CSV table of C-alpha atoms in Angstrom, one decimal:
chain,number,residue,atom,x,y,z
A,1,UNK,CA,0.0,0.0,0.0
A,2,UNK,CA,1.3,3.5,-0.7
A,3,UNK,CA,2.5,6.1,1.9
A,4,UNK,CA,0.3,8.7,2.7
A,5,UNK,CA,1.5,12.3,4.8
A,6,UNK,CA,-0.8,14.0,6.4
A,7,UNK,CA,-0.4,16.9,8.6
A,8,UNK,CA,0.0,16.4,12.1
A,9,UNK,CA,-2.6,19.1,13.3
A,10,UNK,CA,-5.0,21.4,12.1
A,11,UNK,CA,-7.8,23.8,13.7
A,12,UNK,CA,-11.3,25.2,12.1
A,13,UNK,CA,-14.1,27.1,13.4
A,14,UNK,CA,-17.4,25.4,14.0
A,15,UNK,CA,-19.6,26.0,10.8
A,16,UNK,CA,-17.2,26.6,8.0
A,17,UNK,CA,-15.7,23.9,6.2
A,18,UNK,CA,-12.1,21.9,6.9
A,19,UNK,CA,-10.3,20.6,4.4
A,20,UNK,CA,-8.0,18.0,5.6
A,21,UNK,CA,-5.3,16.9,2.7
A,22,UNK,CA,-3.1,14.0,1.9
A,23,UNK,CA,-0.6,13.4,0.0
A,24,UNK,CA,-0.2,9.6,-1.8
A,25,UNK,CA,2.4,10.0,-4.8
A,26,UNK,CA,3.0,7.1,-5.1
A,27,UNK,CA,-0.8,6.0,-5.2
A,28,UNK,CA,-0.9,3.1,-8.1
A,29,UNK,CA,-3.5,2.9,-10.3
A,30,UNK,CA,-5.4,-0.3,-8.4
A,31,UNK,CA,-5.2,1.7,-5.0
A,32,UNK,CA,-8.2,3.3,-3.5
A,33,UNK,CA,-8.2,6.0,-1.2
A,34,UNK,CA,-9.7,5.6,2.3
A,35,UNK,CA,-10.5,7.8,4.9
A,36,UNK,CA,-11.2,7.0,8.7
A,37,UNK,CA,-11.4,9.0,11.8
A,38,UNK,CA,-11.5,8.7,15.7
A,39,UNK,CA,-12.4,10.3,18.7
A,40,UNK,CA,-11.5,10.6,21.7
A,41,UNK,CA,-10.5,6.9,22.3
A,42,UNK,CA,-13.2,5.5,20.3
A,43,UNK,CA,-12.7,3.1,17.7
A,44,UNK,CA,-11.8,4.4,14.5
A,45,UNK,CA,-15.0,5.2,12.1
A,46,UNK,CA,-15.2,4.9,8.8
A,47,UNK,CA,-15.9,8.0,6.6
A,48,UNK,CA,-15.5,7.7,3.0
A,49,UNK,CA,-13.6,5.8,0.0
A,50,UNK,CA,-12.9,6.5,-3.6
A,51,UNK,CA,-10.5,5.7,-6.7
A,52,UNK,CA,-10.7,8.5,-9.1
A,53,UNK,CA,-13.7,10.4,-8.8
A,54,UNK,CA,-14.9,12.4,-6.5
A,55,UNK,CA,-17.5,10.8,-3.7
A,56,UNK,CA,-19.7,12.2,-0.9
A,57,UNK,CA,-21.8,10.5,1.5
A,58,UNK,CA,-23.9,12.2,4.4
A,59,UNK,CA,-20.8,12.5,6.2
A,60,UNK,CA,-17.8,14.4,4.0
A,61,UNK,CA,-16.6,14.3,0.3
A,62,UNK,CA,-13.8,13.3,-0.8
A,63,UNK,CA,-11.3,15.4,-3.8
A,64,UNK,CA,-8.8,13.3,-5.6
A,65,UNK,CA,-6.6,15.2,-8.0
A,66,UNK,CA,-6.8,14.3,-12.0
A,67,UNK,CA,-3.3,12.6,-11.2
A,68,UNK,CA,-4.5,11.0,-7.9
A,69,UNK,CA,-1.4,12.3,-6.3
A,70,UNK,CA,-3.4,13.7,-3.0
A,71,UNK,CA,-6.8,14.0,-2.1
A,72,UNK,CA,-9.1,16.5,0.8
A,73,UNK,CA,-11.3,15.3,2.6
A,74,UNK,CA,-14.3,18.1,3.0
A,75,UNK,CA,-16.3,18.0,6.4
A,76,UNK,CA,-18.5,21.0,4.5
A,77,UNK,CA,-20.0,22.5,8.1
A,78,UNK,CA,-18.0,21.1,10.7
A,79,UNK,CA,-19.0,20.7,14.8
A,80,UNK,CA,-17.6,20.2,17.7
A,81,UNK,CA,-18.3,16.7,17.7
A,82,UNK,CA,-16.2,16.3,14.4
A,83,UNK,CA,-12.9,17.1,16.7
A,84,UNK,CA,-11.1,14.1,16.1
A,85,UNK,CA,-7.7,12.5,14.6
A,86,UNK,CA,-8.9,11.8,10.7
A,87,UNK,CA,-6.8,9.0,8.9
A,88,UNK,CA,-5.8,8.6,5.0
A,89,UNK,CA,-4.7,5.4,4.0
A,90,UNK,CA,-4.6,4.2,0.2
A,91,UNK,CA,-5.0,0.2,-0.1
A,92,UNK,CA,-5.5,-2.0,-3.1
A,93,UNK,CA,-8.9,-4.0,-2.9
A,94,UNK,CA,-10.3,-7.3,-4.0
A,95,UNK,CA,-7.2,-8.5,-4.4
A,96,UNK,CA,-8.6,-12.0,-2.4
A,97,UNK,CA,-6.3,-11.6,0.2
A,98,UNK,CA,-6.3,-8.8,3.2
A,99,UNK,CA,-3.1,-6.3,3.0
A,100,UNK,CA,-1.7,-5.5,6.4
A,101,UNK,CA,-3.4,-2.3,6.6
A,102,UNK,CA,-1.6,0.3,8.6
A,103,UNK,CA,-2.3,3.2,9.8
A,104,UNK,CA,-0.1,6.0,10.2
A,105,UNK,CA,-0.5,9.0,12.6
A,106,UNK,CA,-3.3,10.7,10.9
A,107,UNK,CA,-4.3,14.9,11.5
A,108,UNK,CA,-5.7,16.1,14.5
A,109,UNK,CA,-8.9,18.3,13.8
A,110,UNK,CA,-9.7,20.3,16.5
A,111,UNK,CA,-12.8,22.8,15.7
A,112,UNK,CA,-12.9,25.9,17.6
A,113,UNK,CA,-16.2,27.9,18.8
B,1,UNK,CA,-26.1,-7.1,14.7
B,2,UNK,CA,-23.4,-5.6,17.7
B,3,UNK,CA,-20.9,-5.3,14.8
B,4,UNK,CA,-17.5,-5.9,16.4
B,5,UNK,CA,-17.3,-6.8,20.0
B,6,UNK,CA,-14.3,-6.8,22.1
B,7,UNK,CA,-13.8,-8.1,25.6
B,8,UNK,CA,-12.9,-7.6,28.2
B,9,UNK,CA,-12.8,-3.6,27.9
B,10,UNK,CA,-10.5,-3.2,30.9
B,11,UNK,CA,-7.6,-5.3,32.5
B,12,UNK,CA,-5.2,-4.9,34.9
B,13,UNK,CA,-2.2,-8.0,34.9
B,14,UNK,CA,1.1,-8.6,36.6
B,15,UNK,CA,4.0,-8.7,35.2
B,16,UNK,CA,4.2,-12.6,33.8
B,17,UNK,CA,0.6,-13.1,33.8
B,18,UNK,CA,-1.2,-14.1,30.3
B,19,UNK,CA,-4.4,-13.4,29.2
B,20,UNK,CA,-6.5,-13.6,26.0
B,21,UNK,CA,-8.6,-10.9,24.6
B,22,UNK,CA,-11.5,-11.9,22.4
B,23,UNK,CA,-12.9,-9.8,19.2
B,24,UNK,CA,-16.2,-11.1,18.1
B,25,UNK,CA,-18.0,-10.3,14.4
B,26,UNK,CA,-21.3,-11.0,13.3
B,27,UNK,CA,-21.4,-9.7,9.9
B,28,UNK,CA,-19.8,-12.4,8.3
B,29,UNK,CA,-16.3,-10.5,7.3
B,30,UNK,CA,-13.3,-12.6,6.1
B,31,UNK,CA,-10.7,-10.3,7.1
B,32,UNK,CA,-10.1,-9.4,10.5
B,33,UNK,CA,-7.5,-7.3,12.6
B,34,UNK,CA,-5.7,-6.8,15.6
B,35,UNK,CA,-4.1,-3.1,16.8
B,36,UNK,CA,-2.1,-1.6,19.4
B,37,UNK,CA,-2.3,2.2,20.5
B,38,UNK,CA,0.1,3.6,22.5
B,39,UNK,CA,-1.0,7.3,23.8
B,40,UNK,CA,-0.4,9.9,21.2
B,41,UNK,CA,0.3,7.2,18.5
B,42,UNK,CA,-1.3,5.6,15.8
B,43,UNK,CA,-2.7,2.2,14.9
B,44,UNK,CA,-0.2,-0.1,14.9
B,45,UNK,CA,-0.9,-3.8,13.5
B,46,UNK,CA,-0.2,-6.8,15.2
B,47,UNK,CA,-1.3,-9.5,13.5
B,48,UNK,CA,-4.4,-10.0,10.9
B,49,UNK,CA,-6.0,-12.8,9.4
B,50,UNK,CA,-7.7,-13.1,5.6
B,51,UNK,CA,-9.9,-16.0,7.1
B,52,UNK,CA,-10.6,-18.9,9.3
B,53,UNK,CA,-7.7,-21.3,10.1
B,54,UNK,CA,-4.8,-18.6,8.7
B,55,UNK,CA,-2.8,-15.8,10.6
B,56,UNK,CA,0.0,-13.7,9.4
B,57,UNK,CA,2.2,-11.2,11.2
B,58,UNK,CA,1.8,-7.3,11.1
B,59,UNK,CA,4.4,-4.2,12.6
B,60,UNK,CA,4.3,-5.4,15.7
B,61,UNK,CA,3.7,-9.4,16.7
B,62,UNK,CA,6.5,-9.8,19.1
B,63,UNK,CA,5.3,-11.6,22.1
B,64,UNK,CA,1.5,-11.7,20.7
B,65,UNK,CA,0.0,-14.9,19.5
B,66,UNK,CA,-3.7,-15.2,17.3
B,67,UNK,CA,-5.7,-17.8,16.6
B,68,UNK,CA,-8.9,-18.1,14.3
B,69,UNK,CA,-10.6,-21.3,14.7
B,70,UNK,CA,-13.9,-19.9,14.0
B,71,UNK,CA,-14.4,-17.3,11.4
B,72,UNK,CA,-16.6,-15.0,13.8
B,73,UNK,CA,-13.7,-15.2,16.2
B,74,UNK,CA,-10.5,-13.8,16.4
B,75,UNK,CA,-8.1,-14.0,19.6
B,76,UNK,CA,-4.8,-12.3,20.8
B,77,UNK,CA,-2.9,-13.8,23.6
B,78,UNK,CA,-0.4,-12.5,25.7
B,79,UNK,CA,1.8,-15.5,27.3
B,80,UNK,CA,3.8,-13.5,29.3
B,81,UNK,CA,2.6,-9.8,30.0
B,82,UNK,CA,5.2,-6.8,30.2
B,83,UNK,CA,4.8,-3.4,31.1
B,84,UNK,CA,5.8,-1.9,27.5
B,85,UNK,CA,2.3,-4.3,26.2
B,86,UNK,CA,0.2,-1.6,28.1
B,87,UNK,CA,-1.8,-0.1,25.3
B,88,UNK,CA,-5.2,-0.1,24.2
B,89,UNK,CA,-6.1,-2.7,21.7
B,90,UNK,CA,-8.7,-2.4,19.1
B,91,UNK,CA,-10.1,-5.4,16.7
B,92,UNK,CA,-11.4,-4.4,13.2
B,93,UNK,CA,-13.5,-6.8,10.4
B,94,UNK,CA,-13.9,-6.2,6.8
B,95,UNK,CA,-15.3,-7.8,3.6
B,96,UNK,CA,-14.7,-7.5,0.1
B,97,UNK,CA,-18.8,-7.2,0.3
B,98,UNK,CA,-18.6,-3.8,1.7
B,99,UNK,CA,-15.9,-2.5,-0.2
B,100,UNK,CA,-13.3,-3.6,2.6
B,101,UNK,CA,-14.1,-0.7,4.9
B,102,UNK,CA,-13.2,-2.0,8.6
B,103,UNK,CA,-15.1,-1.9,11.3
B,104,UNK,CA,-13.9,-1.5,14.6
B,105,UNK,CA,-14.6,-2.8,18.2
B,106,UNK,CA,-14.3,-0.1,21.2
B,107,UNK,CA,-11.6,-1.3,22.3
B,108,UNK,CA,-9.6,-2.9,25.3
B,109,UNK,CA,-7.6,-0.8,27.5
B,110,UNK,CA,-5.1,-3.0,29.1
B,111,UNK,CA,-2.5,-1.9,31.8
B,112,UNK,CA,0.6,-3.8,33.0
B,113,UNK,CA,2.3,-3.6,36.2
């Protein structure tokens, strides 16, 4: 699976959009793009997936660039609750056998009355 | 359907002492994970199985042992507990039927003395 950076931290004020990036350069062309978060001490959740196209769900959309080198993740009106440490990983799929799947150390959202 | 279910989700042990902690699916996932999270960290993997009767190794498998007799079932045991495998563990599932999104159990917060 190809390395993703994220940034460590970031901060946005409750009601306007964050925009949480990743960079993947050296995404292949069979590797999707997956995006998790937790909070607090949860268990991670996940948030959204795609390959090449843009995707939203009730939850974020996701922005991959025409040469799937990075994508953002959008959380378009972001709450307190949505403080968390958000995760990009990019895997390969249906491949029949389960990659080791790690995670790295993700961004920390915090969102700010 | 409870999803993923992890117990216990608190232990205290000794130095020495083993223990096993059980993760539990019922959505009928082939894949399934084990993670440590050491404050501050990410996810790190320990070991994961692609489906009943098989194991393989992940970042971090030294002095952890799995076993998957039942494909609902996955366990990680600790034969001999030291202080640097206080962490919390978490246990994810996934299937190539949902797109190989994983979900995760709440987790297991284990401290040893």
């Amino acid at each position: 699976d190809a390395k993703t950076t994220q940034p460590p931290s970031m901060d946005c004020a409750e009601g306007r959009a964050a925009n949480l990036p990743c960079n993947h350069s050296t995404i292949s062309g069979n590797e999707y793009v997956y995006w998790y978060r937790q909070i607090h001490s949860q268990g991670p959740q996940y948030i959204i997936h795609g390959l090449k196209n843009n995707e939203t769900n009730e939850m974020a959309s996701l922005i991959i660039t025409e040469d799937r080198k990075s994508s953002t993740l959008i959380l378009p009106h972001a709450t307190l609750r949505d403080t968390a440490v958000y995760y990009c990983i990019a895997r390969r799929i249906n491949t029949g056998t389960a990659s080791k799947l790690t995670f790295g150390t993700g961004t920390r959202l915090q969102v700010t009355l | 359907n409870a999803g993923v279910t992890q117990t216990p989700k608190f232990r205290v042990l000794k130095t020495g002492q083993s223990m096993t902690l059980l993760c539990a699916q019922d959505m009928n996932h082939e894949y399934m994970y084990w993670y440590r999270q050491d404050p501050g960290m990410g996810l790190r993997l320990i070991h994961y199985s692609v489906g009943e009767g098989t194991t393989a190794k992940g970042e971090v498998p030294d002095g952890y042992n799995v076993s998957r007799l039942k494909k609902q079932n996955f366990l990680l045991g600790l034969e001999s507990a030291a202080p640097s495998q206080t962490s919390v563990y978490f246990c994810a599932s996934t299937s190539t039927v949902v797109g190989e999104k994983l979900f995760f159990g709440s987790g297991t917060q284990l401290s040893v003395l």
